[in-house]
């Protein structure tokens, strides 16, 4: 039995010597494959102070967004008030134009009046 074990051991050593290069290539290849898989699948670890800084910036950003939304709503209110004032101004301009045209027509008519018509015009206008 000792002889059989010795024969098996010797044949195993012969196989190892014969395929030594191939075995080394396979082992190196496996290590390279493991290294590539490890590099591509590992999750980067963020330092704690960076994470804390990011969290505080996120909180500040949400506060700024809320304030910006409040400002936007205030701007919308002011814009609606400005539009209302603009419509009032345009109405006043239209009325002013109409009044100017009316008095321009009347002033043109008064240049053709005789003395009695001028007297009646001033009586109706100023009430004397």
C-alpha atoms as an extended CHARMM CRD file, in Angstrom:
* protein
*
       128  EXT
         1         1  UNK       CA              0.0000000000        0.0000000000        0.0000000000  PROA      1               0.0000000000
         2         2  UNK       CA              2.8530000000        2.2630000000        0.7180000000  PROA      2               0.0000000000
         3         3  UNK       CA              4.1160000000        1.5340000000       -2.7310000000  PROA      3               0.0000000000
         4         4  UNK       CA              0.7930000000        2.5680000000       -4.3340000000  PROA      4               0.0000000000
         5         5  UNK       CA              0.8030000000        5.8330000000       -2.4310000000  PROA      5               0.0000000000
         6         6  UNK       CA              4.3760000000        6.4540000000       -3.4480000000  PROA      6               0.0000000000
         7         7  UNK       CA              3.5190000000        5.7530000000       -7.1090000000  PROA      7               0.0000000000
         8         8  UNK       CA              0.5130000000        8.1130000000       -6.9380000000  PROA      8               0.0000000000
         9         9  UNK       CA              2.6640000000       10.8030000000       -5.3450000000  PROA      9               0.0000000000
        10        10  UNK       CA              5.3400000000       10.4350000000       -8.0140000000  PROA      10              0.0000000000
        11        11  UNK       CA              2.8270000000       10.5090000000      -10.8500000000  PROA      11              0.0000000000
        12        12  UNK       CA              1.2630000000       13.6190000000       -9.3080000000  PROA      12              0.0000000000
        13        13  UNK       CA              4.6640000000       15.3350000000       -9.1660000000  PROA      13              0.0000000000
        14        14  UNK       CA              5.3050000000       14.4100000000      -12.7770000000  PROA      14              0.0000000000
        15        15  UNK       CA              1.9620000000       15.9310000000      -13.8130000000  PROA      15              0.0000000000
        16        16  UNK       CA              2.6970000000       19.1000000000      -11.8530000000  PROA      16              0.0000000000
        17        17  UNK       CA              6.1400000000       19.4420000000      -13.4330000000  PROA      17              0.0000000000
        18        18  UNK       CA              4.7460000000       18.7480000000      -16.8770000000  PROA      18              0.0000000000
        19        19  UNK       CA              1.9030000000       21.3250000000      -16.6670000000  PROA      19              0.0000000000
        20        20  UNK       CA              3.6790000000       23.8300000000      -14.4150000000  PROA      20              0.0000000000
        21        21  UNK       CA              3.4020000000       26.7750000000      -16.8410000000  PROA      21              0.0000000000
        22        22  UNK       CA             -0.2470000000       26.1280000000      -17.6170000000  PROA      22              0.0000000000
        23        23  UNK       CA             -1.1090000000       25.9000000000      -13.9180000000  PROA      23              0.0000000000
        24        24  UNK       CA              0.6810000000       29.1840000000      -13.2100000000  PROA      24              0.0000000000
        25        25  UNK       CA             -1.1270000000       30.8530000000      -16.1440000000  PROA      25              0.0000000000
        26        26  UNK       CA             -4.4910000000       29.6460000000      -14.8540000000  PROA      26              0.0000000000
        27        27  UNK       CA             -3.7590000000       30.8550000000      -11.3100000000  PROA      27              0.0000000000
        28        28  UNK       CA             -2.5400000000       34.2750000000      -12.5460000000  PROA      28              0.0000000000
        29        29  UNK       CA             -5.5620000000       34.5130000000      -14.8620000000  PROA      29              0.0000000000
        30        30  UNK       CA             -7.9260000000       33.7610000000      -11.9970000000  PROA      30              0.0000000000
        31        31  UNK       CA             -6.2770000000       36.4460000000       -9.8580000000  PROA      31              0.0000000000
        32        32  UNK       CA             -6.5580000000       38.9430000000      -12.7240000000  PROA      32              0.0000000000
        33        33  UNK       CA            -10.1950000000       38.0440000000      -13.2670000000  PROA      33              0.0000000000
        34        34  UNK       CA            -10.8850000000       38.4350000000       -9.5620000000  PROA      34              0.0000000000
        35        35  UNK       CA             -9.1030000000       41.8210000000       -9.5530000000  PROA      35              0.0000000000
        36        36  UNK       CA            -11.0780000000       43.0850000000      -12.5260000000  PROA      36              0.0000000000
        37        37  UNK       CA            -14.3710000000       41.9750000000      -11.0000000000  PROA      37              0.0000000000
        38        38  UNK       CA            -13.4300000000       43.5320000000       -7.6580000000  PROA      38              0.0000000000
        39        39  UNK       CA            -12.4820000000       46.8740000000       -9.2430000000  PROA      39              0.0000000000
        40        40  UNK       CA            -15.5880000000       47.1240000000      -11.4130000000  PROA      40              0.0000000000
        41        41  UNK       CA            -18.1450000000       46.0600000000       -8.8250000000  PROA      41              0.0000000000
        42        42  UNK       CA            -16.9480000000       47.6880000000       -5.6360000000  PROA      42              0.0000000000
        43        43  UNK       CA            -18.9060000000       50.6000000000       -4.2580000000  PROA      43              0.0000000000
        44        44  UNK       CA            -16.9160000000       53.7430000000       -3.6020000000  PROA      44              0.0000000000
        45        45  UNK       CA            -16.9510000000       54.7630000000        0.0250000000  PROA      45              0.0000000000
        46        46  UNK       CA            -17.6130000000       58.4170000000        0.7020000000  PROA      46              0.0000000000
        47        47  UNK       CA            -15.8870000000       60.0290000000        3.6630000000  PROA      47              0.0000000000
        48        48  UNK       CA            -18.2290000000       60.9700000000        6.5060000000  PROA      48              0.0000000000
        49        49  UNK       CA            -17.3680000000       64.6730000000        6.4020000000  PROA      49              0.0000000000
        50        50  UNK       CA            -18.2240000000       64.8490000000        2.6770000000  PROA      50              0.0000000000
        51        51  UNK       CA            -21.5190000000       63.1280000000        3.3450000000  PROA      51              0.0000000000
        52        52  UNK       CA            -22.3160000000       65.5740000000        6.1580000000  PROA      52              0.0000000000
        53        53  UNK       CA            -21.4390000000       68.5210000000        3.9230000000  PROA      53              0.0000000000
        54        54  UNK       CA            -23.6710000000       67.1810000000        1.1530000000  PROA      54              0.0000000000
        55        55  UNK       CA            -26.5470000000       66.6760000000        3.5930000000  PROA      55              0.0000000000
        56        56  UNK       CA            -26.2450000000       70.2090000000        4.9540000000  PROA      56              0.0000000000
        57        57  UNK       CA            -26.1080000000       71.6240000000        1.4240000000  PROA      57              0.0000000000
        58        58  UNK       CA            -29.1840000000       69.6180000000        0.5020000000  PROA      58              0.0000000000
        59        59  UNK       CA            -31.0840000000       71.0650000000        3.4700000000  PROA      59              0.0000000000
        60        60  UNK       CA            -29.9700000000       74.5840000000        2.5590000000  PROA      60              0.0000000000
        61        61  UNK       CA            -31.0260000000       73.9660000000       -1.0230000000  PROA      61              0.0000000000
        62        62  UNK       CA            -34.5260000000       72.8600000000        0.0120000000  PROA      62              0.0000000000
        63        63  UNK       CA            -34.8710000000       76.0080000000        2.1310000000  PROA      63              0.0000000000
        64        64  UNK       CA            -33.8040000000       78.1410000000       -0.8170000000  PROA      64              0.0000000000
        65        65  UNK       CA            -36.3130000000       76.3940000000       -3.0620000000  PROA      65              0.0000000000
        66        66  UNK       CA            -39.1170000000       77.0980000000       -0.5800000000  PROA      66              0.0000000000
        67        67  UNK       CA            -38.1280000000       80.7640000000       -0.3520000000  PROA      67              0.0000000000
        68        68  UNK       CA            -37.9120000000       80.9780000000       -4.1320000000  PROA      68              0.0000000000
        69        69  UNK       CA            -41.4280000000       79.5550000000       -4.4410000000  PROA      69              0.0000000000
        70        70  UNK       CA            -42.6930000000       82.1700000000       -1.9730000000  PROA      70              0.0000000000
        71        71  UNK       CA            -41.0000000000       84.9100000000       -3.9720000000  PROA      71              0.0000000000
        72        72  UNK       CA            -42.4810000000       83.5480000000       -7.1880000000  PROA      72              0.0000000000
        73        73  UNK       CA            -45.9850000000       83.6600000000       -5.7300000000  PROA      73              0.0000000000
        74        74  UNK       CA            -45.3970000000       87.2320000000       -4.5090000000  PROA      74              0.0000000000
        75        75  UNK       CA            -44.1670000000       88.2050000000       -7.9670000000  PROA      75              0.0000000000
        76        76  UNK       CA            -47.3170000000       86.7220000000       -9.5210000000  PROA      76              0.0000000000
        77        77  UNK       CA            -49.4690000000       88.8260000000       -7.1800000000  PROA      77              0.0000000000
        78        78  UNK       CA            -47.5370000000       91.9740000000       -8.0860000000  PROA      78              0.0000000000
        79        79  UNK       CA            -47.7580000000       91.1590000000      -11.7880000000  PROA      79              0.0000000000
        80        80  UNK       CA            -51.5380000000       90.8400000000      -11.5620000000  PROA      80              0.0000000000
        81        81  UNK       CA            -51.7150000000       94.2010000000       -9.7530000000  PROA      81              0.0000000000
        82        82  UNK       CA            -49.5140000000       95.7930000000      -12.4130000000  PROA      82              0.0000000000
        83        83  UNK       CA            -51.7640000000       94.4060000000      -15.1450000000  PROA      83              0.0000000000
        84        84  UNK       CA            -54.8280000000       95.8690000000      -13.4120000000  PROA      84              0.0000000000
        85        85  UNK       CA            -53.1130000000       99.2640000000      -13.1360000000  PROA      85              0.0000000000
        86        86  UNK       CA            -52.0470000000       99.0700000000      -16.7920000000  PROA      86              0.0000000000
        87        87  UNK       CA            -55.6340000000       98.4650000000      -17.8850000000  PROA      87              0.0000000000
        88        88  UNK       CA            -56.7750000000      101.4610000000      -15.8060000000  PROA      88              0.0000000000
        89        89  UNK       CA            -54.0610000000      103.6200000000      -17.3840000000  PROA      89              0.0000000000
        90        90  UNK       CA            -55.0160000000      102.5190000000      -20.8930000000  PROA      90              0.0000000000
        91        91  UNK       CA            -58.6850000000      103.3060000000      -20.1260000000  PROA      91              0.0000000000
        92        92  UNK       CA            -57.7070000000      106.7640000000      -18.8700000000  PROA      92              0.0000000000
        93        93  UNK       CA            -55.6010000000      107.3440000000      -21.9990000000  PROA      93              0.0000000000
        94        94  UNK       CA            -58.5450000000      106.3760000000      -24.2090000000  PROA      94              0.0000000000
        95        95  UNK       CA            -60.8810000000      108.7020000000      -22.3130000000  PROA      95              0.0000000000
        96        96  UNK       CA            -58.3170000000      111.5050000000      -22.5100000000  PROA      96              0.0000000000
        97        97  UNK       CA            -58.0020000000      111.0140000000      -26.2470000000  PROA      97              0.0000000000
        98        98  UNK       CA            -61.7750000000      111.1090000000      -26.6550000000  PROA      98              0.0000000000
        99        99  UNK       CA            -62.0170000000      114.2850000000      -24.5570000000  PROA      99              0.0000000000
       100       100  UNK       CA            -59.1830000000      115.9220000000      -26.5360000000  PROA      100             0.0000000000
       101       101  UNK       CA            -60.9270000000      115.0880000000      -29.8030000000  PROA      101             0.0000000000
       102       102  UNK       CA            -64.2470000000      116.4320000000      -28.4950000000  PROA      102             0.0000000000
       103       103  UNK       CA            -62.7610000000      119.7530000000      -27.3680000000  PROA      103             0.0000000000
       104       104  UNK       CA            -60.7230000000      120.0330000000      -30.5460000000  PROA      104             0.0000000000
       105       105  UNK       CA            -63.9430000000      119.7160000000      -32.5700000000  PROA      105             0.0000000000
       106       106  UNK       CA            -65.6600000000      122.2960000000      -30.3750000000  PROA      106             0.0000000000
       107       107  UNK       CA            -62.7190000000      124.7040000000      -30.6990000000  PROA      107             0.0000000000
       108       108  UNK       CA            -62.8210000000      124.2770000000      -34.4560000000  PROA      108             0.0000000000
       109       109  UNK       CA            -66.5470000000      125.0150000000      -34.4340000000  PROA      109             0.0000000000
       110       110  UNK       CA            -66.1130000000      128.1860000000      -32.3630000000  PROA      110             0.0000000000
       111       111  UNK       CA            -63.9300000000      129.7550000000      -35.0230000000  PROA      111             0.0000000000
       112       112  UNK       CA            -66.9830000000      129.8060000000      -37.3110000000  PROA      112             0.0000000000
       113       113  UNK       CA            -69.4040000000      131.2380000000      -34.6830000000  PROA      113             0.0000000000
       114       114  UNK       CA            -70.9250000000      134.6550000000      -34.9360000000  PROA      114             0.0000000000
       115       115  UNK       CA            -71.3000000000      136.9490000000      -31.9070000000  PROA      115             0.0000000000
       116       116  UNK       CA            -74.6330000000      135.5210000000      -30.7190000000  PROA      116             0.0000000000
       117       117  UNK       CA            -73.3520000000      131.9430000000      -30.9560000000  PROA      117             0.0000000000
       118       118  UNK       CA            -70.1750000000      132.8600000000      -29.0550000000  PROA      118             0.0000000000
       119       119  UNK       CA            -72.2440000000      134.5050000000      -26.3250000000  PROA      119             0.0000000000
       120       120  UNK       CA            -74.5200000000      131.4580000000      -25.9850000000  PROA      120             0.0000000000
       121       121  UNK       CA            -71.4560000000      129.1370000000      -25.9840000000  PROA      121             0.0000000000
       122       122  UNK       CA            -69.8760000000      130.9650000000      -23.0400000000  PROA      122             0.0000000000
       123       123  UNK       CA            -73.2450000000      131.1340000000      -21.1880000000  PROA      123             0.0000000000
       124       124  UNK       CA            -73.6540000000      127.3540000000      -21.4830000000  PROA      124             0.0000000000
       125       125  UNK       CA            -70.0380000000      126.6660000000      -20.6210000000  PROA      125             0.0000000000
       126       126  UNK       CA            -69.5530000000      129.0120000000      -17.6660000000  PROA      126             0.0000000000
       127       127  UNK       CA            -73.1500000000      129.5830000000      -16.6110000000  PROA      127             0.0000000000
       128       128  UNK       CA            -73.2960000000      133.4520000000      -16.5550000000  PROA      128             0.0000000000
